[in-house]
């Protein structure tokens, strides 16, 4: 029986009702031995996450204002969960200690981390699992970078002594003993770390949606759920803004080739999305796995007759990187190159950047185009099927949208097209309906 590691997000642990659902899920399978918990999230749309309430307390204390009211609300959230679950258990000593630390200006990360710390204590008590503090197993280097090897060793060693345990997500410890958090949503990373450390058969990431969708539901009507996606495809879609997981959560499990299953706590019967290293016997449906896009790009087109292409391109790119501007794509022609960059990184620096390009490569002309949207059409099966690019272009063309740039990744995992921002949604819809029937 291969061990399963489960991570429950904030909405899955927002109140006693959700705790009961979580316990039912955990108890249905004995292999569900290690559980990573988030802090209580929103119970309804206008609600506040406990993590945000804790950040508020930090700011109030920093401004030397009273935290009494704000902290009492946090205590209330936990006490309500405890009493509605009927637990004979109190967090009062912990509350007192944390409140005192906030008043003594404890670090921002320490304060924020208490959300998962307290919630995990309740969950451990409710499930009858051991509580393992993440500060004993998750480590950062002095410079704040996550220390994956030390963490993996320590987590594996500690968990080998516990048959079943709850581990708080989101934080670890610095070499000097202070608490440090990952960036927001970081409990996903903790789940992945634990899965790697115990060499889990699967990392189940339980949230409030039934998996990853083929396109953004705000732009496409009820998009289909992706059944299976590879790590690489997920990275491509995530880079273009499609999110189900913290972007760094993939790395620990990727190393150990452990699949991730995105599941819905409120709909446990749905199989969700399976994120895997590779797919054998890939007979599934569409040649396209998902479509994602982003607005807010600019293209800088530089012309120069009879340029020496290699040095020309490298000089241009250096001018941009010196100004800390990310380069997204570099389509080239015989006498031109275009560079696609995020508009917000270029804003205000245009004159400097163009002057620098003029100085270094003496171009014949430089033109700037704003309001560009990029769309990534991602699918592992594109390598094997001919005509996919043709279908993408035809769909966009038939919708009356002009394509400004085309780029196909060399792994043939994705096709990127650039269109005018005004035509972004039309293009996205056209591609979606071409591939999803
Ligand atoms: N509670 C933290 C946040 O709200 C971490 C997490 O939920 O993953 O970002």
PDB file of N, CA, C and O in Angstrom, residues 134-177:
ATOM      1  N   UNK A 134       6.266  22.167  11.282  1.00  0.00           N
ATOM      2  CA  UNK A 134       7.096  22.326  10.079  1.00  0.00           C
ATOM      3  C   UNK A 134       8.445  22.966  10.402  1.00  0.00           C
ATOM      4  O   UNK A 134       9.397  22.835   9.636  1.00  0.00           O
ATOM      5  N   UNK A 135       8.559  23.648  11.527  1.00  0.00           N
ATOM      6  CA  UNK A 135       9.846  24.287  11.837  1.00  0.00           C
ATOM      7  C   UNK A 135      10.920  23.249  12.148  1.00  0.00           C
ATOM      8  O   UNK A 135      12.099  23.554  12.162  1.00  0.00           O
ATOM      9  N   UNK A 136      10.508  22.006  12.389  1.00  0.00           N
ATOM     10  CA  UNK A 136      11.498  20.966  12.631  1.00  0.00           C
ATOM     11  C   UNK A 136      11.930  20.235  11.370  1.00  0.00           C
ATOM     12  O   UNK A 136      12.845  19.439  11.388  1.00  0.00           O
ATOM     13  N   UNK A 137      11.211  20.469  10.288  1.00  0.00           N
ATOM     14  CA  UNK A 137      11.585  19.704   9.085  1.00  0.00           C
ATOM     15  C   UNK A 137      11.776  20.504   7.810  1.00  0.00           C
ATOM     16  O   UNK A 137      12.297  19.971   6.840  1.00  0.00           O
ATOM     17  N   UNK A 138      11.360  21.756   7.781  1.00  0.00           N
ATOM     18  CA  UNK A 138      11.508  22.524   6.534  1.00  0.00           C
ATOM     19  C   UNK A 138      12.504  23.662   6.735  1.00  0.00           C
ATOM     20  O   UNK A 138      12.335  24.490   7.637  1.00  0.00           O
ATOM     21  N   UNK A 139      13.550  23.674   5.909  1.00  0.00           N
ATOM     22  CA  UNK A 139      14.675  24.591   6.151  1.00  0.00           C
ATOM     23  C   UNK A 139      14.953  25.521   4.974  1.00  0.00           C
ATOM     24  O   UNK A 139      14.792  25.141   3.823  1.00  0.00           O
ATOM     25  N   UNK A 140      15.413  26.709   5.338  1.00  0.00           N
ATOM     26  CA  UNK A 140      15.846  27.688   4.336  1.00  0.00           C
ATOM     27  C   UNK A 140      17.322  27.998   4.567  1.00  0.00           C
ATOM     28  O   UNK A 140      17.804  27.904   5.701  1.00  0.00           O
ATOM     29  N   UNK A 141      18.008  28.374   3.500  1.00  0.00           N
ATOM     30  CA  UNK A 141      19.385  28.865   3.642  1.00  0.00           C
ATOM     31  C   UNK A 141      19.339  30.291   4.186  1.00  0.00           C
ATOM     32  O   UNK A 141      18.295  30.946   4.135  1.00  0.00           O
ATOM     33  N   UNK A 142      20.498  30.759   4.614  1.00  0.00           N
ATOM     34  CA  UNK A 142      20.678  32.133   5.107  1.00  0.00           C
ATOM     35  C   UNK A 142      20.075  33.173   4.155  1.00  0.00           C
ATOM     36  O   UNK A 142      19.469  34.155   4.588  1.00  0.00           O
ATOM     37  N   UNK A 143      20.236  32.943   2.833  1.00  0.00           N
ATOM     38  CA  UNK A 143      19.746  33.934   1.856  1.00  0.00           C
ATOM     39  C   UNK A 143      18.255  33.799   1.559  1.00  0.00           C
ATOM     40  O   UNK A 143      17.730  34.430   0.651  1.00  0.00           O
ATOM     41  N   UNK A 144      17.571  32.926   2.312  1.00  0.00           N
ATOM     42  CA  UNK A 144      16.126  32.804   2.147  1.00  0.00           C
ATOM     43  C   UNK A 144      15.692  31.782   1.108  1.00  0.00           C
ATOM     44  O   UNK A 144      14.501  31.544   0.926  1.00  0.00           O
ATOM     45  N   UNK A 145      16.671  31.168   0.436  1.00  0.00           N
ATOM     46  CA  UNK A 145      16.314  30.154  -0.561  1.00  0.00           C
ATOM     47  C   UNK A 145      16.010  28.835   0.156  1.00  0.00           C
ATOM     48  O   UNK A 145      16.671  28.485   1.142  1.00  0.00           O
ATOM     49  N   UNK A 146      15.026  28.130  -0.322  1.00  0.00           N
ATOM     50  CA  UNK A 146      14.613  26.855   0.264  1.00  0.00           C
ATOM     51  C   UNK A 146      15.736  25.815   0.143  1.00  0.00           C
ATOM     52  O   UNK A 146      16.307  25.629  -0.930  1.00  0.00           O
ATOM     53  N   UNK A 147      16.050  25.151   1.271  1.00  0.00           N
ATOM     54  CA  UNK A 147      17.118  24.148   1.296  1.00  0.00           C
ATOM     55  C   UNK A 147      16.490  22.767   1.109  1.00  0.00           C
ATOM     56  O   UNK A 147      16.101  22.093   2.067  1.00  0.00           O
ATOM     57  N   UNK A 148      16.400  22.331  -0.149  1.00  0.00           N
ATOM     58  CA  UNK A 148      15.599  21.138  -0.429  1.00  0.00           C
ATOM     59  C   UNK A 148      16.239  19.858   0.116  1.00  0.00           C
ATOM     60  O   UNK A 148      15.534  18.974   0.599  1.00  0.00           O
ATOM     61  N   UNK A 149      17.570  19.772   0.079  1.00  0.00           N
ATOM     62  CA  UNK A 149      18.175  18.505   0.506  1.00  0.00           C
ATOM     63  C   UNK A 149      18.098  18.301   2.014  1.00  0.00           C
ATOM     64  O   UNK A 149      17.714  17.248   2.500  1.00  0.00           O
ATOM     65  N   UNK A 150      18.439  19.360   2.753  1.00  0.00           N
ATOM     66  CA  UNK A 150      18.363  19.243   4.221  1.00  0.00           C
ATOM     67  C   UNK A 150      16.910  18.965   4.636  1.00  0.00           C
ATOM     68  O   UNK A 150      16.642  18.142   5.515  1.00  0.00           O
ATOM     69  N   UNK A 151      15.980  19.659   3.969  1.00  0.00           N
ATOM     70  CA  UNK A 151      14.559  19.476   4.278  1.00  0.00           C
ATOM     71  C   UNK A 151      14.128  18.042   4.009  1.00  0.00           C
ATOM     72  O   UNK A 151      13.447  17.410   4.822  1.00  0.00           O
ATOM     73  N   UNK A 152      14.550  17.526   2.858  1.00  0.00           N
ATOM     74  CA  UNK A 152      14.117  16.177   2.491  1.00  0.00           C
ATOM     75  C   UNK A 152      14.611  15.142   3.501  1.00  0.00           C
ATOM     76  O   UNK A 152      13.857  14.279   3.946  1.00  0.00           O
ATOM     77  N   UNK A 153      15.871  15.287   3.881  1.00  0.00           N
ATOM     78  CA  UNK A 153      16.435  14.341   4.862  1.00  0.00           C
ATOM     79  C   UNK A 153      15.710  14.427   6.192  1.00  0.00           C
ATOM     80  O   UNK A 153      15.320  13.422   6.778  1.00  0.00           O
ATOM     81  N   UNK A 154      15.549  15.660   6.687  1.00  0.00           N
ATOM     82  CA  UNK A 154      14.943  15.832   8.010  1.00  0.00           C
ATOM     83  C   UNK A 154      13.485  15.378   8.011  1.00  0.00           C
ATOM     84  O   UNK A 154      13.038  14.687   8.938  1.00  0.00           O
ATOM     85  N   UNK A 155      12.757  15.748   6.952  1.00  0.00           N
ATOM     86  CA  UNK A 155      11.331  15.385   6.906  1.00  0.00           C
ATOM     87  C   UNK A 155      11.184  13.859   6.836  1.00  0.00           C
ATOM     88  O   UNK A 155      10.354  13.266   7.529  1.00  0.00           O
ATOM     89  N   UNK A 156      12.021  13.227   5.994  1.00  0.00           N
ATOM     90  CA  UNK A 156      11.950  11.770   5.869  1.00  0.00           C
ATOM     91  C   UNK A 156      12.248  11.115   7.218  1.00  0.00           C
ATOM     92  O   UNK A 156      11.551  10.181   7.646  1.00  0.00           O
ATOM     93  N   UNK A 157      13.263  11.640   7.894  1.00  0.00           N
ATOM     94  CA  UNK A 157      13.666  11.030   9.166  1.00  0.00           C
ATOM     95  C   UNK A 157      12.558  11.180  10.214  1.00  0.00           C
ATOM     96  O   UNK A 157      12.151  10.213  10.860  1.00  0.00           O
ATOM     97  N   UNK A 158      12.026  12.388  10.344  1.00  0.00           N
ATOM     98  CA  UNK A 158      10.992  12.617  11.362  1.00  0.00           C
ATOM     99  C   UNK A 158       9.731  11.806  11.054  1.00  0.00           C
ATOM    100  O   UNK A 158       9.180  11.134  11.922  1.00  0.00           O
ATOM    101  N   UNK A 159       9.306  11.838   9.803  1.00  0.00           N
ATOM    102  CA  UNK A 159       8.042  11.151   9.486  1.00  0.00           C
ATOM    103  C   UNK A 159       8.174   9.628   9.565  1.00  0.00           C
ATOM    104  O   UNK A 159       7.182   8.935   9.776  1.00  0.00           O
ATOM    105  N   UNK A 160       9.411   9.127   9.430  1.00  0.00           N
ATOM    106  CA  UNK A 160       9.575   7.673   9.558  1.00  0.00           C
ATOM    107  C   UNK A 160       9.225   7.216  10.980  1.00  0.00           C
ATOM    108  O   UNK A 160       8.959   6.049  11.224  1.00  0.00           O
ATOM    109  N   UNK A 161       9.208   8.161  11.898  1.00  0.00           N
ATOM    110  CA  UNK A 161       8.872   7.814  13.293  1.00  0.00           C
ATOM    111  C   UNK A 161       7.386   8.061  13.605  1.00  0.00           C
ATOM    112  O   UNK A 161       6.966   7.942  14.739  1.00  0.00           O
ATOM    113  N   UNK A 162       6.638   8.494  12.615  1.00  0.00           N
ATOM    114  CA  UNK A 162       5.208   8.761  12.854  1.00  0.00           C
ATOM    115  C   UNK A 162       4.362   8.071  11.790  1.00  0.00           C
ATOM    116  O   UNK A 162       4.517   8.348  10.599  1.00  0.00           O
ATOM    117  N   UNK A 163       3.506   7.209  12.241  1.00  0.00           N
ATOM    118  CA  UNK A 163       2.658   6.446  11.327  1.00  0.00           C
ATOM    119  C   UNK A 163       1.693   7.381  10.577  1.00  0.00           C
ATOM    120  O   UNK A 163       1.471   7.237   9.385  1.00  0.00           O
ATOM    121  N   UNK A 164       1.149   8.349  11.315  1.00  0.00           N
ATOM    122  CA  UNK A 164       0.172   9.286  10.743  1.00  0.00           C
ATOM    123  C   UNK A 164       0.399  10.660  11.344  1.00  0.00           C
ATOM    124  O   UNK A 164       0.570  10.766  12.561  1.00  0.00           O
ATOM    125  N   UNK A 165       0.416  11.683  10.512  1.00  0.00           N
ATOM    126  CA  UNK A 165       0.707  13.007  11.077  1.00  0.00           C
ATOM    127  C   UNK A 165       0.070  14.126  10.269  1.00  0.00           C
ATOM    128  O   UNK A 165      -0.210  13.975   9.076  1.00  0.00           O
ATOM    129  N   UNK A 166      -0.140  15.251  10.957  1.00  0.00           N
ATOM    130  CA  UNK A 166      -0.565  16.488  10.302  1.00  0.00           C
ATOM    131  C   UNK A 166       0.604  17.468  10.379  1.00  0.00           C
ATOM    132  O   UNK A 166       1.216  17.634  11.449  1.00  0.00           O
ATOM    133  N   UNK A 167       0.915  18.095   9.268  1.00  0.00           N
ATOM    134  CA  UNK A 167       2.046  19.038   9.208  1.00  0.00           C
ATOM    135  C   UNK A 167       1.504  20.380   8.695  1.00  0.00           C
ATOM    136  O   UNK A 167       0.837  20.414   7.662  1.00  0.00           O
ATOM    137  N   UNK A 168       1.757  21.472   9.402  1.00  0.00           N
ATOM    138  CA  UNK A 168       1.285  22.761   8.895  1.00  0.00           C
ATOM    139  C   UNK A 168       2.000  23.162   7.600  1.00  0.00           C
ATOM    140  O   UNK A 168       3.211  22.974   7.469  1.00  0.00           O
ATOM    141  N   UNK A 169       1.244  23.714   6.662  1.00  0.00           N
ATOM    142  CA  UNK A 169       1.837  24.162   5.413  1.00  0.00           C
ATOM    143  C   UNK A 169       2.435  25.548   5.555  1.00  0.00           C
ATOM    144  O   UNK A 169       2.411  26.151   6.629  1.00  0.00           O
ATOM    145  N   UNK A 170       3.064  26.028   4.465  1.00  0.00           N
ATOM    146  CA  UNK A 170       3.403  27.439   4.294  1.00  0.00           C
ATOM    147  C   UNK A 170       4.726  27.912   4.908  1.00  0.00           C
ATOM    148  O   UNK A 170       5.253  28.920   4.515  1.00  0.00           O
ATOM    149  N   UNK A 171       5.277  27.226   5.910  1.00  0.00           N
ATOM    150  CA  UNK A 171       6.460  27.805   6.547  1.00  0.00           C
ATOM    151  C   UNK A 171       7.532  26.776   6.906  1.00  0.00           C
ATOM    152  O   UNK A 171       7.287  25.578   6.910  1.00  0.00           O
ATOM    153  N   UNK A 172       8.700  27.310   7.204  1.00  0.00           N
ATOM    154  CA  UNK A 172       9.822  26.511   7.682  1.00  0.00           C
ATOM    155  C   UNK A 172      10.692  27.420   8.531  1.00  0.00           C
ATOM    156  O   UNK A 172      10.209  28.439   9.045  1.00  0.00           O
ATOM    157  N   UNK A 173      11.968  27.072   8.635  1.00  0.00           N
ATOM    158  CA  UNK A 173      12.811  27.814   9.573  1.00  0.00           C
ATOM    159  C   UNK A 173      14.133  28.247   8.916  1.00  0.00           C
ATOM    160  O   UNK A 173      14.666  27.543   8.062  1.00  0.00           O
ATOM    161  N   UNK A 174      14.616  29.392   9.336  1.00  0.00           N
ATOM    162  CA  UNK A 174      15.899  29.916   8.854  1.00  0.00           C
ATOM    163  C   UNK A 174      17.021  29.348   9.726  1.00  0.00           C
ATOM    164  O   UNK A 174      16.769  28.896  10.845  1.00  0.00           O
ATOM    165  N   UNK A 175      18.279  29.414   9.270  1.00  0.00           N
ATOM    166  CA  UNK A 175      19.377  28.875  10.087  1.00  0.00           C
ATOM    167  C   UNK A 175      19.436  29.494  11.493  1.00  0.00           C
ATOM    168  O   UNK A 175      19.859  28.858  12.446  1.00  0.00           O
ATOM    169  N   UNK A 176      18.988  30.741  11.636  1.00  0.00           N
ATOM    170  CA  UNK A 176      19.038  31.364  12.976  1.00  0.00           C
ATOM    171  C   UNK A 176      17.807  31.054  13.823  1.00  0.00           C
ATOM    172  O   UNK A 176      17.618  31.635  14.883  1.00  0.00           O
ATOM    173  N   UNK A 177      16.946  30.179  13.329  1.00  0.00           N
ATOM    174  CA  UNK A 177      15.799  29.751  14.132  1.00  0.00           C
ATOM    175  C   UNK A 177      14.524  30.564  13.925  1.00  0.00           C
ATOM    176  O   UNK A 177      13.484  30.232  14.483  1.00  0.00           O
TER     177      UNK A 177
END
